[in-house]
Tab-separated table of C-alpha atoms and ligand atoms in Angstrom:
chain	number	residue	atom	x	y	z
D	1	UNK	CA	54.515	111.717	107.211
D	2	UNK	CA	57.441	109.599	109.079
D	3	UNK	CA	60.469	110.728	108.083
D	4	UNK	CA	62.275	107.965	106.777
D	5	UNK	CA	65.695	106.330	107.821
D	6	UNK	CA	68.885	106.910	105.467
D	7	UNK	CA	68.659	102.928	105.005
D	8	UNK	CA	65.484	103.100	104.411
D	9	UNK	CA	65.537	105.434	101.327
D	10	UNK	CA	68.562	104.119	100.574
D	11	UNK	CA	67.007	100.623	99.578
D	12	UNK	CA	62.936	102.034	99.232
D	13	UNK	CA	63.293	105.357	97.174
D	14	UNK	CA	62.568	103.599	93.559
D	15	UNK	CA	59.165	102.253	94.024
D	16	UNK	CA	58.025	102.747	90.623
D	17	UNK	CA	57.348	99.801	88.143
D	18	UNK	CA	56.754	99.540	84.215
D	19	UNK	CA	54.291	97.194	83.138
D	20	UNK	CA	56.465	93.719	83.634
D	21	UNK	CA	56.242	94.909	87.684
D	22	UNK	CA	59.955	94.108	88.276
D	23	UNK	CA	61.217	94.152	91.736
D	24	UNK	CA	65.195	95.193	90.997
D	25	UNK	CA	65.257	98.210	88.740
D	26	UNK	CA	65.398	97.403	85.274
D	27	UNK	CA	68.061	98.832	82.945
D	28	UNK	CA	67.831	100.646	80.235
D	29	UNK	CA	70.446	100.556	77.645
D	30	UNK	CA	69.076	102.849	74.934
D	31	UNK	CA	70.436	105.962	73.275
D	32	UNK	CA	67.362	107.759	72.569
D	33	UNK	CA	63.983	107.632	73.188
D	34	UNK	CA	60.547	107.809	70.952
D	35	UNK	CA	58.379	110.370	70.890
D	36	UNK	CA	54.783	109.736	70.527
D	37	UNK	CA	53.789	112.421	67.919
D	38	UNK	CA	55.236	115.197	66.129
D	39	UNK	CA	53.754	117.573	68.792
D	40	UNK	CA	55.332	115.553	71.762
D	41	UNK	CA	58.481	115.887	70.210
D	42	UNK	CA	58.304	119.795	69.868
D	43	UNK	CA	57.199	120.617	73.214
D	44	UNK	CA	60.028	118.208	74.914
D	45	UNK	CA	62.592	119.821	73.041
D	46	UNK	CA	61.055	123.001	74.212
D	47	UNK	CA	60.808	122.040	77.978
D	48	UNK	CA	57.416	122.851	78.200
D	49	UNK	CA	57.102	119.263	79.261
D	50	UNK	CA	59.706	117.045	80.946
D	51	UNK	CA	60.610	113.493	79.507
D	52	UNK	CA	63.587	111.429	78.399
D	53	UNK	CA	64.589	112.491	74.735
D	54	UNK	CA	68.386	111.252	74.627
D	55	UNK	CA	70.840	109.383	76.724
D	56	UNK	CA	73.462	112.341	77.113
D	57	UNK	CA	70.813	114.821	78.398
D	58	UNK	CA	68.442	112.305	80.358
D	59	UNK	CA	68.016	108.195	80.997
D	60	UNK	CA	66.198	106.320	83.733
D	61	UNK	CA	69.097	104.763	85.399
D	62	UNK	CA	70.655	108.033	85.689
D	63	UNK	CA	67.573	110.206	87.213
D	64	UNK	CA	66.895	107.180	89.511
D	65	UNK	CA	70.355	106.932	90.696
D	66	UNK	CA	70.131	110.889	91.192
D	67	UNK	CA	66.927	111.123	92.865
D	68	UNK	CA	68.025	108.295	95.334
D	69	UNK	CA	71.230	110.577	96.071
D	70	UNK	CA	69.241	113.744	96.331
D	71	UNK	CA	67.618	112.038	98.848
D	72	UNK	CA	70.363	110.577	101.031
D	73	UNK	CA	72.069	113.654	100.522
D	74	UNK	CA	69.417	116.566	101.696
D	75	UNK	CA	69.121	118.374	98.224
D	76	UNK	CA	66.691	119.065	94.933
D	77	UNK	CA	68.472	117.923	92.081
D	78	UNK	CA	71.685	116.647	90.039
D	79	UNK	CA	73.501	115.301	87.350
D	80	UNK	CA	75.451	111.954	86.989
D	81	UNK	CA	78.843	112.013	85.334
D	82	UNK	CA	81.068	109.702	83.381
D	83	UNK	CA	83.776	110.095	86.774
D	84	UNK	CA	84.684	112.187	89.934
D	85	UNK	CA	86.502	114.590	87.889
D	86	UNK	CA	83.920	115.200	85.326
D	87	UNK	CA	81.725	116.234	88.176
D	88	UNK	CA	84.224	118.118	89.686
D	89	UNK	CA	84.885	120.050	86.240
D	90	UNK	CA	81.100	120.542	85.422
D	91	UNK	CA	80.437	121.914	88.816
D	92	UNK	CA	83.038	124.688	88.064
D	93	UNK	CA	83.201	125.218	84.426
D	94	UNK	CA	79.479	125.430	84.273
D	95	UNK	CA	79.256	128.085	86.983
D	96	UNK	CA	82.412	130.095	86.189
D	97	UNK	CA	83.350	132.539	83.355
D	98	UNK	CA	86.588	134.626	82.243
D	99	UNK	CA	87.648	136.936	84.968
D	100	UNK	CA	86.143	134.917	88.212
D	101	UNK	CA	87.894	133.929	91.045
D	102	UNK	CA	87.971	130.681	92.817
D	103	UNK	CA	89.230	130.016	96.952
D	104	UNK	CA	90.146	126.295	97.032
D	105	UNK	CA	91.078	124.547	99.920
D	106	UNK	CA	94.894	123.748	99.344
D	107	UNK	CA	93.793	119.716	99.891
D	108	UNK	CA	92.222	118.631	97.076
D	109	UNK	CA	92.293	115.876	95.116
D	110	UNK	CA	95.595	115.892	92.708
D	111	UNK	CA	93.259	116.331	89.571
D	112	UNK	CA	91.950	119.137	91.080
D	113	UNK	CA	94.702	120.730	91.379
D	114	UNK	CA	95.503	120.741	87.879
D	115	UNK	CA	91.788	122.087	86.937
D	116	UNK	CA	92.693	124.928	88.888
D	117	UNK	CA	96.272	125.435	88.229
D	118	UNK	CA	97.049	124.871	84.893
D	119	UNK	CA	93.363	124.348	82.653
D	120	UNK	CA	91.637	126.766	84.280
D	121	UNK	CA	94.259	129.806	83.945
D	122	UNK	CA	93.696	129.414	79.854
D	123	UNK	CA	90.328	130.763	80.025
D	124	UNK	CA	91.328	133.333	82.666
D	125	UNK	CA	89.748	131.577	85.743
D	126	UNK	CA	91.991	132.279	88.765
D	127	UNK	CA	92.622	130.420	92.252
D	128	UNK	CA	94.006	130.827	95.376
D	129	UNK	CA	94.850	128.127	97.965
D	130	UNK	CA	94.185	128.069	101.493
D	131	UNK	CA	95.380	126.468	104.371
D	132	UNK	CA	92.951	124.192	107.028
D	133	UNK	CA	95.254	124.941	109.413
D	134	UNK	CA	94.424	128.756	109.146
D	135	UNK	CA	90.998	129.316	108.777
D	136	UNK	CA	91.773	133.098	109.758
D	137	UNK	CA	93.634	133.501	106.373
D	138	UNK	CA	90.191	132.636	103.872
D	139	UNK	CA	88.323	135.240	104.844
D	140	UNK	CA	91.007	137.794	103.382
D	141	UNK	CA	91.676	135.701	100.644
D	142	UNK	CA	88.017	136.320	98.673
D	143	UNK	CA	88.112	139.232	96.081
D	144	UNK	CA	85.429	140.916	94.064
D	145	UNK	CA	85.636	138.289	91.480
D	146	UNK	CA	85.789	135.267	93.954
D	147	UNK	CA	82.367	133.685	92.780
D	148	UNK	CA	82.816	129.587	94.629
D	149	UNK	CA	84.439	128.095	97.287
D	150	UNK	CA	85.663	124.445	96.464
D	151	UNK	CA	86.616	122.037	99.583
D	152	UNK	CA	86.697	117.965	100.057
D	153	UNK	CA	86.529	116.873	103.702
D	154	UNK	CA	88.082	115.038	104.738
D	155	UNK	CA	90.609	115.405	102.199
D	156	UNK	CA	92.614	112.558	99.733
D	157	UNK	CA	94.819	111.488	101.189
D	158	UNK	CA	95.722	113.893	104.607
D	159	UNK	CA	92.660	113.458	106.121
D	160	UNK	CA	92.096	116.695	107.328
D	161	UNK	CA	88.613	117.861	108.250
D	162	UNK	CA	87.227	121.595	107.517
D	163	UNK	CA	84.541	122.915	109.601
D	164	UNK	CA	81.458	123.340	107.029
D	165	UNK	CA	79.321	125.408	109.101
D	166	UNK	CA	81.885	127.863	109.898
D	167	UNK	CA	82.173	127.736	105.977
D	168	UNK	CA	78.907	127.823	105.346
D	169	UNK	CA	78.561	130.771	107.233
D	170	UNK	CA	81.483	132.461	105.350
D	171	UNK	CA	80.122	131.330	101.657
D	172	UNK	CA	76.858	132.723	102.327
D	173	UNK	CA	77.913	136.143	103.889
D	174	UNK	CA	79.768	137.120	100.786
D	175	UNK	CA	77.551	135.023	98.371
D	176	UNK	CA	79.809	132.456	97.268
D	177	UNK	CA	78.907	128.976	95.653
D	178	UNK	CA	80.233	126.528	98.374
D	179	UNK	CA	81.168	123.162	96.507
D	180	UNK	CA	82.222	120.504	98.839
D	181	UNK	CA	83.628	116.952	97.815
D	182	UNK	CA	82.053	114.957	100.178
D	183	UNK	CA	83.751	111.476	98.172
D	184	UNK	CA	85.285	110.179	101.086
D	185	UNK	CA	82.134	110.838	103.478
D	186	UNK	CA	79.699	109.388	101.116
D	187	UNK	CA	76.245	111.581	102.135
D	188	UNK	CA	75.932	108.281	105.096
D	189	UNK	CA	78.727	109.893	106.805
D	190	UNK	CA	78.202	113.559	106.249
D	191	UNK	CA	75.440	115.817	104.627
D	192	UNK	CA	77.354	119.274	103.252
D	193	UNK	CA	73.676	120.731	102.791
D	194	UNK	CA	72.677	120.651	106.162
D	195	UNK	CA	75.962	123.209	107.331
D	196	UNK	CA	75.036	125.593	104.859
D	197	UNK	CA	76.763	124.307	101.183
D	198	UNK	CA	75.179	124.738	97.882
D	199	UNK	CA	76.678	122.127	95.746
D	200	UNK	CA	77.672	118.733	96.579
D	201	UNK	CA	80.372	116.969	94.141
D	202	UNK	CA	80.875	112.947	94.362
D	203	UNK	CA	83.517	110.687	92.718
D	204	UNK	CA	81.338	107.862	92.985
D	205	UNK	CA	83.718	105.676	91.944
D	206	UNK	CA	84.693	104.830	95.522
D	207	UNK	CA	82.898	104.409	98.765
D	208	UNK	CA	79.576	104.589	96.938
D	209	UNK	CA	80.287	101.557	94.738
D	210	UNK	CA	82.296	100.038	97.100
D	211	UNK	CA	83.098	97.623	95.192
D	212	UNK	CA	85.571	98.644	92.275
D	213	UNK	CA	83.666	98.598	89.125
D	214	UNK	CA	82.758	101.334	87.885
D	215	UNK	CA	84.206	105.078	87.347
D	216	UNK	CA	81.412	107.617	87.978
D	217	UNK	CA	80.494	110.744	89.458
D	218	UNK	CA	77.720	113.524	90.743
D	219	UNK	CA	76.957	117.378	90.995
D	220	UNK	CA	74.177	117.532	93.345
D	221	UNK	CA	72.345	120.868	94.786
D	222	UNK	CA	69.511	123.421	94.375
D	223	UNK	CA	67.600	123.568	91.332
D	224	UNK	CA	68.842	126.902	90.076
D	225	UNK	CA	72.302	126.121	90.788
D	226	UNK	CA	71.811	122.266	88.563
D	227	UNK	CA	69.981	124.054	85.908
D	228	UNK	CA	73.234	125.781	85.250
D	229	UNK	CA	74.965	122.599	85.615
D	230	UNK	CA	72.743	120.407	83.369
D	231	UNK	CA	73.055	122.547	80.566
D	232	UNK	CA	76.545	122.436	80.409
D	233	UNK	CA	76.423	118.817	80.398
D	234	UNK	CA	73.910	118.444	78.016
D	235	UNK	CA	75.890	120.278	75.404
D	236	UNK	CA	79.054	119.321	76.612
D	237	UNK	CA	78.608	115.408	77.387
D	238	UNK	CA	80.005	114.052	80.336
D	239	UNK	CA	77.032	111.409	80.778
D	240	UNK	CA	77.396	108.701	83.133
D	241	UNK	CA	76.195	105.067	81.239
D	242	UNK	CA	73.073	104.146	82.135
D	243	UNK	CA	74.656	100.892	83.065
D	244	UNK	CA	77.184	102.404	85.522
D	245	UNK	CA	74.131	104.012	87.050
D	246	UNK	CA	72.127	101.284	87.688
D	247	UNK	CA	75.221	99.120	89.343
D	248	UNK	CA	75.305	102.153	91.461
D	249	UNK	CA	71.850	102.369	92.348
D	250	UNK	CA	72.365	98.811	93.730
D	251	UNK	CA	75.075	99.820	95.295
D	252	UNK	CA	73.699	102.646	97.179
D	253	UNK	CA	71.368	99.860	99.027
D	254	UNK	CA	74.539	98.457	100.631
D	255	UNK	CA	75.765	102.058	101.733
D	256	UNK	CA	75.333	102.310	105.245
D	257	UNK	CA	76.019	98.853	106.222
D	258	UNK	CA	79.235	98.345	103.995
D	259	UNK	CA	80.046	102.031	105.381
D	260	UNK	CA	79.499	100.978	109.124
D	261	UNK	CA	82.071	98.070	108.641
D	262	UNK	CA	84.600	100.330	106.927
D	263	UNK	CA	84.758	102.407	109.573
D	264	UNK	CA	84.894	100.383	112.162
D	265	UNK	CA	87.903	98.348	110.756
D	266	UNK	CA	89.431	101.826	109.590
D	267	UNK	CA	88.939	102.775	113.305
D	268	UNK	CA	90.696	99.582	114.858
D	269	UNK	CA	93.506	99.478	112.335
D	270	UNK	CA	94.130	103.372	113.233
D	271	UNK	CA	94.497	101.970	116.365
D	272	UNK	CA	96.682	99.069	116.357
D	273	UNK	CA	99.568	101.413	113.785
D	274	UNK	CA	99.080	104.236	116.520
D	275	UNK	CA	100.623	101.643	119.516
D	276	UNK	CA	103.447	100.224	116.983
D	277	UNK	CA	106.648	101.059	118.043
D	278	UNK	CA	107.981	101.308	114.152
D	279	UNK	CA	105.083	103.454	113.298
D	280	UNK	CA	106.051	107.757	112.855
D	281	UNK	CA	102.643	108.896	113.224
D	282	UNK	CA	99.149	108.013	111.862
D	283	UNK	CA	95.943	110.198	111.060
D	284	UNK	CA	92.481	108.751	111.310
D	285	UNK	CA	89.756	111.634	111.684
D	286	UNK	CA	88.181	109.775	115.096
D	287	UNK	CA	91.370	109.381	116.708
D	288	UNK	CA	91.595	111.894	119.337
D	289	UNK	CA	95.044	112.693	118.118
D	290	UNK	CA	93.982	113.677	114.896
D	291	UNK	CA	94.369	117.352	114.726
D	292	UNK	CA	90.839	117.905	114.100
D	293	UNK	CA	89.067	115.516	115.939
D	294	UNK	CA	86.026	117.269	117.599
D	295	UNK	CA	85.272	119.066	114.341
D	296	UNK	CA	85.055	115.394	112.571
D	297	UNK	CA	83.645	114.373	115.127
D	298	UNK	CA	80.654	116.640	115.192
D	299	UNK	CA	79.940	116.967	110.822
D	300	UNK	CA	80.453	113.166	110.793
D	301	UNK	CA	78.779	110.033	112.023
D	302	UNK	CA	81.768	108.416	111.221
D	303	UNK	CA	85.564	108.485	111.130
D	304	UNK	CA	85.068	107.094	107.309
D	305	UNK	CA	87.102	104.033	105.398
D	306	UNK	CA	90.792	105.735	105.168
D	307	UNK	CA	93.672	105.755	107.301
D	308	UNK	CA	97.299	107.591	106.505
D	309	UNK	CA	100.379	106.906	108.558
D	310	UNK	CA	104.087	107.191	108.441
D	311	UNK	CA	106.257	104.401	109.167
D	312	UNK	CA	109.837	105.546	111.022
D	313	UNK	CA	111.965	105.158	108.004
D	314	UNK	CA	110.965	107.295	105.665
D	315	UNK	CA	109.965	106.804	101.917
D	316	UNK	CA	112.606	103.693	101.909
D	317	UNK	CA	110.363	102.157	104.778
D	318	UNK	CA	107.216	103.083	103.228
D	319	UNK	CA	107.914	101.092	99.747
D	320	UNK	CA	109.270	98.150	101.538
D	321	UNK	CA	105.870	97.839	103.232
D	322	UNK	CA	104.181	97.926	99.808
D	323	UNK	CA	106.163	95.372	98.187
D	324	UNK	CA	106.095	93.219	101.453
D	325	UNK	CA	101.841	93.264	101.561
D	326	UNK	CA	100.418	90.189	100.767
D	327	UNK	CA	96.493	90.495	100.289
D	328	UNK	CA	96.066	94.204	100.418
D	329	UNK	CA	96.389	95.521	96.863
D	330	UNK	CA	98.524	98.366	95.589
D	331	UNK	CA	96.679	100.259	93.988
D	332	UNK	CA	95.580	103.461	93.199
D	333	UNK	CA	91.584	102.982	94.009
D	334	UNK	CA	89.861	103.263	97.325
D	335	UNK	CA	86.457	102.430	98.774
D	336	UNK	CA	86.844	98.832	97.879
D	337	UNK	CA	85.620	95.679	99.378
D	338	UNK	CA	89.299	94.686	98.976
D	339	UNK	CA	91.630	96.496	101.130
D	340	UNK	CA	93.700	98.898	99.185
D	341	UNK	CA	97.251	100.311	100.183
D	342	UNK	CA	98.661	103.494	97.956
D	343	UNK	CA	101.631	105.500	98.504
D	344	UNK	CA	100.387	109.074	97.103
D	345	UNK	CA	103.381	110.524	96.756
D	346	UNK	CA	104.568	108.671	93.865
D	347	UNK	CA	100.631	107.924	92.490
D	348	UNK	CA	97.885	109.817	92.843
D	349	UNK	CA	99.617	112.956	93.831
D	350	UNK	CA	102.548	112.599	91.821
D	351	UNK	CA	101.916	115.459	89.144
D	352	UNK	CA	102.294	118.112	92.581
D	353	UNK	CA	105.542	119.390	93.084
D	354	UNK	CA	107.263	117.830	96.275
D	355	UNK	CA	106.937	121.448	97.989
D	356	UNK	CA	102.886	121.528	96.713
D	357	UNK	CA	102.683	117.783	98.537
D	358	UNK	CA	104.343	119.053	101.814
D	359	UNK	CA	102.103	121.957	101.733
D	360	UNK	CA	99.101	119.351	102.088
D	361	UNK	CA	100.647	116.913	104.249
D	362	UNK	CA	101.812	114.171	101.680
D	363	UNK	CA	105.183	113.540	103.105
D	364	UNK	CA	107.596	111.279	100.943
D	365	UNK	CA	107.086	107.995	103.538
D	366	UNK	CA	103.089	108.431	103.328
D	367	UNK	CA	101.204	105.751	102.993
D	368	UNK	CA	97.359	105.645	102.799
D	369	UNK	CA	95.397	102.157	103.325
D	370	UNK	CA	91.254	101.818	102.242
D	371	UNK	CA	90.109	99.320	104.841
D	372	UNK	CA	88.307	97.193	102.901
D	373	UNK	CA	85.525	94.050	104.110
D	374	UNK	CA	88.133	91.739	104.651
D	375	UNK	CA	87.993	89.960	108.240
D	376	UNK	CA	89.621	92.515	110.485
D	377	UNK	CA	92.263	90.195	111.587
D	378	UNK	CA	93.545	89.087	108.561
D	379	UNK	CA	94.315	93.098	107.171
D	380	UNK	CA	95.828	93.302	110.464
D	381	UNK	CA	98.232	90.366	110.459
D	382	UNK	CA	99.256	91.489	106.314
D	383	UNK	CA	99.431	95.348	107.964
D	384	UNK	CA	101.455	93.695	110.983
D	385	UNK	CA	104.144	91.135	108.570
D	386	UNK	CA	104.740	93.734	106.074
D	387	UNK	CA	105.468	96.579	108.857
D	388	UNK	CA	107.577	93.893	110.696
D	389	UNK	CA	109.211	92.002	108.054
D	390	UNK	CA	108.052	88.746	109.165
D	391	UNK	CA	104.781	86.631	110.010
J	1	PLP	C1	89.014	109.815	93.315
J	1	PLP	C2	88.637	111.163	93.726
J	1	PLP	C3	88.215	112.102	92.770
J	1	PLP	C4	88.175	111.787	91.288
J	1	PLP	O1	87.207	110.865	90.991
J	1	PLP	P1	87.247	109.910	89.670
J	1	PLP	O2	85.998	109.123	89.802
J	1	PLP	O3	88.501	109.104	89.777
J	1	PLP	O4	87.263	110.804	88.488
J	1	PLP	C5	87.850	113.354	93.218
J	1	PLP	N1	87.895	113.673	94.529
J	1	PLP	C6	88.292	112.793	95.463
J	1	PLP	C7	88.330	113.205	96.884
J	1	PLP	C8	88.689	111.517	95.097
J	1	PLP	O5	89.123	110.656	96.032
């Protein structure tokens, strides 16, 4: 058969109807579900037959939205969680026990951080960091009890870019889960699976909605690895609403194109803060002087919806430019239709110590902007008035 497009699947994957032969997906707000006999009942509580018996352990919405992902993103199965982080924290509690070791990529997301540094020590699950910049250094860094590997590239908010098949390679040599946080890829921009990773975690509260409206997440990979996964949820209950999972399934039709746009603006903005004189430095994964650029270049399609820089100033700079913006929002969200600037530092990040931000690149005066849909020129003149003071 013809391999279908992303966009394709994207928009075509759910193509079956009930009875009323609805076009959009219908929705279906219920808690539980009937069972036709006594019998039926048994034997799906048993699992000798699959079916939808309860909203926390299966719904519609939710197996669409995951199928559709599984899809797009090269794998078996999944789960769909109530946010990023409660896929982040199923993916590791439900594969980890007392005594196991995990290698983390020091940039990850600041909630990650304190999963690994501070809840995860109480039931005796240890980390260590380690550097992008010295991929030399994780191969030493995996004991005996290291059992995953846990990256995001690129990474909130520095932007740096790890090289997956090289990881890939390493994960599977010493038979390691490799978990990647692919959030700020979305799978249009970059598909883990394909360089060798065996679970894929998604806040989906971002670039897949794209449009700021709901908080949601995914755990995507092999069956084996999910079965693990969905048990833990089911008894633990971090269940995305079947509501949030339909607005995402509609959302996930809109992927590629609303991606395509983001990136290109990202792309030209990059761009127009690297040539301005008041402007420190600036990171954008496809700007050749991003540290990293052929390796982004070559795992993504993409340079994705995010640029960081540094204005020359420092941190006194950086918060005049956030108080001078007049349609970007401050906030604390990205992947938005509406452009977005956030200054990490004192947000999203904040809970870090200022020597644990340095280590990843968050320097006081950073600030990171989510290109959103806006006409390109009128982020840039907002970008340009509030760098320059003036209109
Ligand atoms: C936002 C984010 C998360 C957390 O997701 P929530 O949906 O806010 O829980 C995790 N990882 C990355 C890279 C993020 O940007």
């Amino acid at each position: 058969m013809r391999k279908k497009s992303f966009e394709t699947n994207a928009i075509r994957a759910q193509m079956s109807r009930t009875t009323n032969r609805e076009h959009s997906v219908p929705l279906y707000l219920t808690s539980s579900f009937v069972f036709e006999d006594a019998e039926q009942a048994r034997a799906l509580f048993a699992d000798e037959i699959s079916g939808n018996i309860y909203t926390r352990f299966s719904n519609p919405n939710n197996n669409e939205l995951i199928e559709k992902l599984c899809l797009l993103e090269g794998t078996e199965d999944g789960i769909a969680t109530a946010s990023g982080m409660a896929a982040m924290y199923s993916s590791m509690a439900a594969l980890l026990k007392s005594g196991d070791h995990v290698l983390a990529s020091r940039s990850v997301f600041g909630s990650t951080h304190q999963i690994l540094n501070t809840l995860f020590p109480r039931f005796n699950i240890s980390y260590t960091y380690a550097d992008i910049a010295d991929p030399a250094s994780w191969e030493s860094k995996i004991m005996p009890n290291t059992k995953m590997i846990f990256v995001e590239t690129p990474s909130n908010p520095a932007l740096d870019i790890i090289d997956l098949e090289w990881l890939g390679k390493l994960a599977n040599k010493h038979n390691l889960i490799l978990n990647v946080d692919n959030c700020f890829a979305t799978p249009y921009l970059q598909n883990p699976f394909a360089w060798g990773a065996h679970l894929v975690t998604h806040s989906a509260t971002k670039f897949i909605d794209g449009q700021g409206r709901v908080i949601a997440g995914a755990v995507l990979g092999k069956k084996e690895l999910i079965k693990e996964v969905r048990f833990f949820a089911r008894h633990t209950g971090p269940a995305l609403s079947p509501f949030n999972a339909w607005v995402l399934s509609k959302s996930l039709e809109t992927l590629a194109v609303r991606m395509d746009r983001h990136c290109e603006q990202a792309h030209k903005l990059a761009q127009f803060l690297e040539q301005h004189p008041d402007v420190e430095r600036v990171k954008y994964p496809f700007l050749p002087s991003h540290p990293q650029h052929a390796l982004a270049k070559k795992q993504m399609r993409l340079g994705g919806g995010v640029v960081t820089f540094e204005l020359k100033g420092g941190i006194e700079r950086g918060r005049k430019f956030l108080n001078a913006l007049k349609m970007l929002s401050h906030s604390a969200n990205l992947g938005d239709t509406r452009s977005i600037a956030t200054h990490p530092a004192s947000t999203t990040h904040s809970k870090l110590s200022e020597a644990e931000r340095l280590a990843v690149g968050i320097t006081p005066g950073l600030v990171r902007i989510s290109v959103g849909l806006e006409t390109y020129d009128d982020i840039q003149v907002d970008v340009r008035q509030a760098i320059e003071g003036k209109i």
